[in-house]
Amino acid sequence: MPSKLSLVTATLAAIFASTAPAQIPANCSRMYEVVADDTCDIISAAQNVSTFQLAHVNAAVINPDCTNLWVGEVTICLGLNGQDCTSTHKIVSGDSCWDIFVTEGIDLATLLANNPNVDNACSNIYPDEVICTASEVIAYDP
Ligand SMILES: *[C@@H]1O[C@H](CO)[C@@H](O)[C@H](O)[C@H]1NC(C)=O
Ligand SMILES: *[C@@H]1O[C@H](CO)[C@@H](O)[C@H](O)[C@H]1NC(C)=O
């Protein structure tokens, strides 16, 4: 006999399953199931996906302020085959791009190419942002 909790879970699952499913690209390299209290920064940090990549891959389903994670999508795609940066660094207070490229051993041009959301002076990074620290330039689709 199912417990009340599992009935609630099953009911919620049915509700979410019946709303519009997120469009998972056919060439998705990894998927993630959104849980309560997730934010884009939390997902990025926990799943090693850069802030840029999460937003880029999900441009059609997650709004720029990332306030609609629960509206319709439960499963989201974190990266695409061939365009998936899995080396990441979570910005902490006081970090600079200099620290990052020294610590990670990558050059600034690569860092900036893989994180188009970071300005050329690297003045707009912020704590909890996750940046891609891959040593190769990833050819993201426009
Ligand atoms: C993210 O990276 C860290 C550090 O390399 C690792 O310990 C952790 O298992 C990774 N998490 C996932 C979900 O890949
Ligand atoms: C993924 O598929 C889309 C649509 O078919 C295509 O436009 C895109 O170039 C593909 N990306 C990769 C990384 O294969």
mmCIF file of C-alpha atoms and ligand atoms in Angstrom:
data_model
loop_
_atom_site.group_PDB
_atom_site.id
_atom_site.type_symbol
_atom_site.label_atom_id
_atom_site.label_comp_id
_atom_site.label_asym_id
_atom_site.label_seq_id
_atom_site.Cartn_x
_atom_site.Cartn_y
_atom_site.Cartn_z
ATOM 1 C CA MET A 1 0.000 0.000 0.000
ATOM 2 C CA PRO A 2 1.598 3.297 -1.088
ATOM 3 C CA SER A 3 2.428 5.831 1.580
ATOM 4 C CA LYS A 4 0.951 9.319 1.482
ATOM 5 C CA LEU A 5 4.335 10.678 0.531
ATOM 6 C CA SER A 6 4.720 8.396 -2.456
ATOM 7 C CA LEU A 7 1.192 9.295 -3.573
ATOM 8 C CA VAL A 8 2.077 12.972 -3.385
ATOM 9 C CA THR A 9 5.292 12.293 -5.266
ATOM 10 C CA ALA A 10 3.436 10.294 -7.898
ATOM 11 C CA THR A 11 0.822 13.022 -8.231
ATOM 12 C CA LEU A 12 3.463 15.721 -8.617
ATOM 13 C CA ALA A 13 5.299 13.583 -11.139
ATOM 14 C CA ALA A 14 2.092 13.166 -13.103
ATOM 15 C CA ILE A 15 1.422 16.916 -13.020
ATOM 16 C CA PHE A 16 4.917 17.742 -14.219
ATOM 17 C CA ALA A 17 4.857 14.976 -16.807
ATOM 18 C CA SER A 18 1.631 16.392 -18.203
ATOM 19 C CA THR A 19 2.952 19.940 -18.581
ATOM 20 C CA ALA A 20 4.987 20.804 -21.635
ATOM 21 C CA PRO A 21 8.176 18.760 -21.506
ATOM 22 C CA ALA A 22 11.421 20.644 -21.894
ATOM 23 C CA GLN A 23 12.882 20.293 -25.331
ATOM 24 C CA ILE A 24 15.979 18.206 -24.797
ATOM 25 C CA PRO A 25 18.241 18.574 -27.838
ATOM 26 C CA ALA A 26 19.005 15.283 -29.584
ATOM 27 C CA ASN A 27 22.711 15.927 -29.143
ATOM 28 C CA CYS A 28 22.493 16.618 -25.432
ATOM 29 C CA SER A 29 25.548 15.233 -23.655
ATOM 30 C CA ARG A 30 24.166 15.393 -20.134
ATOM 31 C CA MET A 31 20.802 16.000 -18.589
ATOM 32 C CA TYR A 32 19.772 17.166 -15.176
ATOM 33 C CA GLU A 33 16.577 16.961 -13.188
ATOM 34 C CA VAL A 34 15.727 20.236 -11.465
ATOM 35 C CA VAL A 35 14.973 19.913 -7.753
ATOM 36 C CA ALA A 36 13.239 22.298 -5.347
ATOM 37 C CA ASP A 37 15.256 25.411 -4.460
ATOM 38 C CA ASP A 38 17.589 25.014 -7.429
ATOM 39 C CA THR A 39 18.902 28.198 -8.952
ATOM 40 C CA CYS A 40 21.026 28.421 -12.070
ATOM 41 C CA ASP A 41 24.103 29.165 -9.932
ATOM 42 C CA ILE A 42 23.414 26.162 -7.676
ATOM 43 C CA ILE A 43 23.000 23.855 -10.662
ATOM 44 C CA SER A 44 26.100 25.246 -12.351
ATOM 45 C CA ALA A 45 28.260 24.750 -9.274
ATOM 46 C CA ALA A 46 26.957 21.292 -8.398
ATOM 47 C CA GLN A 47 27.008 19.944 -11.938
ATOM 48 C CA ASN A 48 30.222 21.541 -13.182
ATOM 49 C CA VAL A 49 28.556 23.480 -15.942
ATOM 50 C CA SER A 50 29.533 27.064 -16.630
ATOM 51 C CA THR A 51 27.041 29.864 -16.098
ATOM 52 C CA PHE A 52 27.341 30.742 -19.782
ATOM 53 C CA GLN A 53 26.858 27.183 -21.016
ATOM 54 C CA LEU A 54 23.791 26.548 -18.856
ATOM 55 C CA ALA A 55 22.158 29.727 -20.162
ATOM 56 C CA HIS A 56 23.291 29.146 -23.763
ATOM 57 C CA VAL A 57 22.077 25.554 -24.030
ATOM 58 C CA ASN A 58 18.787 26.505 -22.369
ATOM 59 C CA ALA A 59 18.220 29.871 -24.020
ATOM 60 C CA ALA A 60 14.809 28.703 -25.215
ATOM 61 C CA VAL A 61 13.587 27.447 -21.846
ATOM 62 C CA ILE A 62 15.305 29.393 -19.054
ATOM 63 C CA ASN A 63 14.814 33.156 -18.925
ATOM 64 C CA PRO A 64 17.834 35.485 -18.581
ATOM 65 C CA ASP A 65 17.220 36.018 -14.855
ATOM 66 C CA CYS A 66 16.727 32.289 -14.345
ATOM 67 C CA THR A 67 13.440 32.805 -12.521
ATOM 68 C CA ASN A 68 11.387 30.241 -14.417
ATOM 69 C CA LEU A 69 13.191 26.983 -13.676
ATOM 70 C CA TRP A 70 9.968 25.362 -12.531
ATOM 71 C CA VAL A 71 7.746 26.597 -15.306
ATOM 72 C CA GLY A 72 7.302 23.467 -17.365
ATOM 73 C CA GLU A 73 10.816 22.141 -17.331
ATOM 74 C CA VAL A 74 11.907 19.476 -14.928
ATOM 75 C CA THR A 75 14.672 17.940 -16.951
ATOM 76 C CA ILE A 76 17.112 20.289 -18.606
ATOM 77 C CA CYS A 77 20.126 19.751 -20.821
ATOM 78 C CA LEU A 78 23.470 20.885 -19.405
ATOM 79 C CA GLY A 79 25.689 20.538 -22.449
ATOM 80 C CA LEU A 80 25.824 19.461 -26.077
ATOM 81 C CA ASN A 81 28.081 16.793 -27.539
ATOM 82 C CA GLY A 82 31.262 18.443 -28.753
ATOM 83 C CA GLN A 83 30.399 21.718 -27.004
ATOM 84 C CA ASP A 84 30.432 20.674 -23.392
ATOM 85 C CA CYS A 85 32.876 22.304 -21.009
ATOM 86 C CA THR A 86 33.291 20.065 -17.976
ATOM 87 C CA SER A 87 36.279 21.834 -16.392
ATOM 88 C CA THR A 88 34.836 24.591 -14.278
ATOM 89 C CA HIS A 89 35.680 26.958 -11.485
ATOM 90 C CA LYS A 90 33.212 28.575 -9.115
ATOM 91 C CA ILE A 91 34.076 32.209 -8.473
ATOM 92 C CA VAL A 92 34.654 33.110 -4.844
ATOM 93 C CA SER A 93 34.914 36.589 -3.413
ATOM 94 C CA GLY A 94 38.271 38.119 -4.328
ATOM 95 C CA ASP A 95 38.882 35.919 -7.393
ATOM 96 C CA SER A 96 40.324 37.584 -10.447
ATOM 97 C CA CYS A 97 40.803 36.205 -13.925
ATOM 98 C CA TRP A 98 44.506 36.421 -13.228
ATOM 99 C CA ASP A 99 44.130 34.022 -10.269
ATOM 100 C CA ILE A 100 42.096 31.698 -12.408
ATOM 101 C CA PHE A 101 44.413 31.514 -15.342
ATOM 102 C CA VAL A 102 47.418 31.107 -13.093
ATOM 103 C CA THR A 103 45.746 28.432 -10.954
ATOM 104 C CA GLU A 104 44.179 26.588 -13.854
ATOM 105 C CA GLY A 105 47.081 27.085 -16.215
ATOM 106 C CA ILE A 106 45.021 28.429 -19.113
ATOM 107 C CA ASP A 107 45.515 31.625 -21.049
ATOM 108 C CA LEU A 108 43.241 34.626 -20.842
ATOM 109 C CA ALA A 109 42.187 34.444 -24.502
ATOM 110 C CA THR A 110 40.939 30.875 -24.010
ATOM 111 C CA LEU A 111 39.217 31.822 -20.776
ATOM 112 C CA LEU A 112 37.419 34.730 -22.452
ATOM 113 C CA ALA A 113 36.525 32.690 -25.561
ATOM 114 C CA ASN A 114 34.927 29.982 -23.452
ATOM 115 C CA ASN A 115 33.077 32.471 -21.247
ATOM 116 C CA PRO A 116 31.529 35.052 -23.583
ATOM 117 C CA ASN A 117 29.591 36.475 -20.637
ATOM 118 C CA VAL A 118 32.860 37.678 -19.069
ATOM 119 C CA ASP A 119 33.946 41.078 -20.332
ATOM 120 C CA ASN A 120 37.405 41.614 -21.819
ATOM 121 C CA ALA A 121 38.649 43.342 -18.685
ATOM 122 C CA CYS A 122 37.255 40.492 -16.628
ATOM 123 C CA SER A 123 35.586 43.053 -14.414
ATOM 124 C CA ASN A 124 32.139 41.475 -14.245
ATOM 125 C CA ILE A 125 32.769 38.098 -12.629
ATOM 126 C CA TYR A 126 30.830 37.559 -9.419
ATOM 127 C CA PRO A 127 30.796 35.100 -6.517
ATOM 128 C CA ASP A 128 28.957 31.852 -7.335
ATOM 129 C CA GLU A 129 29.305 32.399 -11.071
ATOM 130 C CA VAL A 130 30.791 29.298 -12.658
ATOM 131 C CA ILE A 131 33.288 29.736 -15.433
ATOM 132 C CA CYS A 132 34.652 27.264 -17.945
ATOM 133 C CA THR A 133 38.343 26.561 -17.429
ATOM 134 C CA ALA A 134 38.889 24.176 -20.348
ATOM 135 C CA SER A 135 42.305 24.577 -21.932
ATOM 136 C CA GLU A 136 40.875 24.207 -25.460
ATOM 137 C CA VAL A 137 38.539 26.724 -27.062
ATOM 138 C CA ILE A 138 35.043 25.274 -27.318
ATOM 139 C CA ALA A 139 33.297 26.196 -30.571
ATOM 140 C CA TYR A 140 29.895 27.061 -29.169
ATOM 141 C CA ASP A 141 27.148 27.475 -31.738
ATOM 142 C CA PRO A 142 26.117 31.123 -31.968
HETATM 143 C C1 LIG B 1 32.360 18.337 -10.226
HETATM 144 O O1 LIG B 1 33.750 18.510 -10.117
HETATM 145 C C2 LIG B 1 34.254 18.178 -8.834
HETATM 146 C C3 LIG B 1 35.716 18.577 -8.782
HETATM 147 O O2 LIG B 1 36.405 18.093 -9.908
HETATM 148 C C4 LIG B 1 34.019 16.690 -8.602
HETATM 149 O O3 LIG B 1 34.469 16.324 -7.339
HETATM 150 C C5 LIG B 1 32.520 16.409 -8.703
HETATM 151 O O4 LIG B 1 32.286 15.023 -8.598
HETATM 152 C C6 LIG B 1 31.975 16.900 -10.013
HETATM 153 N N1 LIG B 1 30.521 16.760 -10.004
HETATM 154 C C7 LIG B 1 29.842 16.294 -11.053
HETATM 155 C C8 LIG B 1 28.354 16.208 -10.882
HETATM 156 O O5 LIG B 1 30.374 15.987 -12.110
HETATM 157 C C1 LIG B 2 23.048 19.940 -32.039
HETATM 158 O O1 LIG B 2 21.909 19.803 -32.856
HETATM 159 C C2 LIG B 2 21.440 21.047 -33.352
HETATM 160 C C3 LIG B 2 20.136 20.789 -34.027
HETATM 161 O O2 LIG B 2 20.159 19.601 -34.791
HETATM 162 C C4 LIG B 2 22.495 21.631 -34.271
HETATM 163 O O3 LIG B 2 22.058 22.872 -34.757
HETATM 164 C C5 LIG B 2 23.758 21.833 -33.487
HETATM 165 O O4 LIG B 2 24.793 22.280 -34.328
HETATM 166 C C6 LIG B 2 24.184 20.539 -32.830
HETATM 167 N N1 LIG B 2 25.274 20.855 -31.948
HETATM 168 C C7 LIG B 2 26.267 20.022 -31.762
HETATM 169 C C8 LIG B 2 27.264 20.460 -30.758
HETATM 170 O O5 LIG B 2 26.374 18.950 -32.337
#
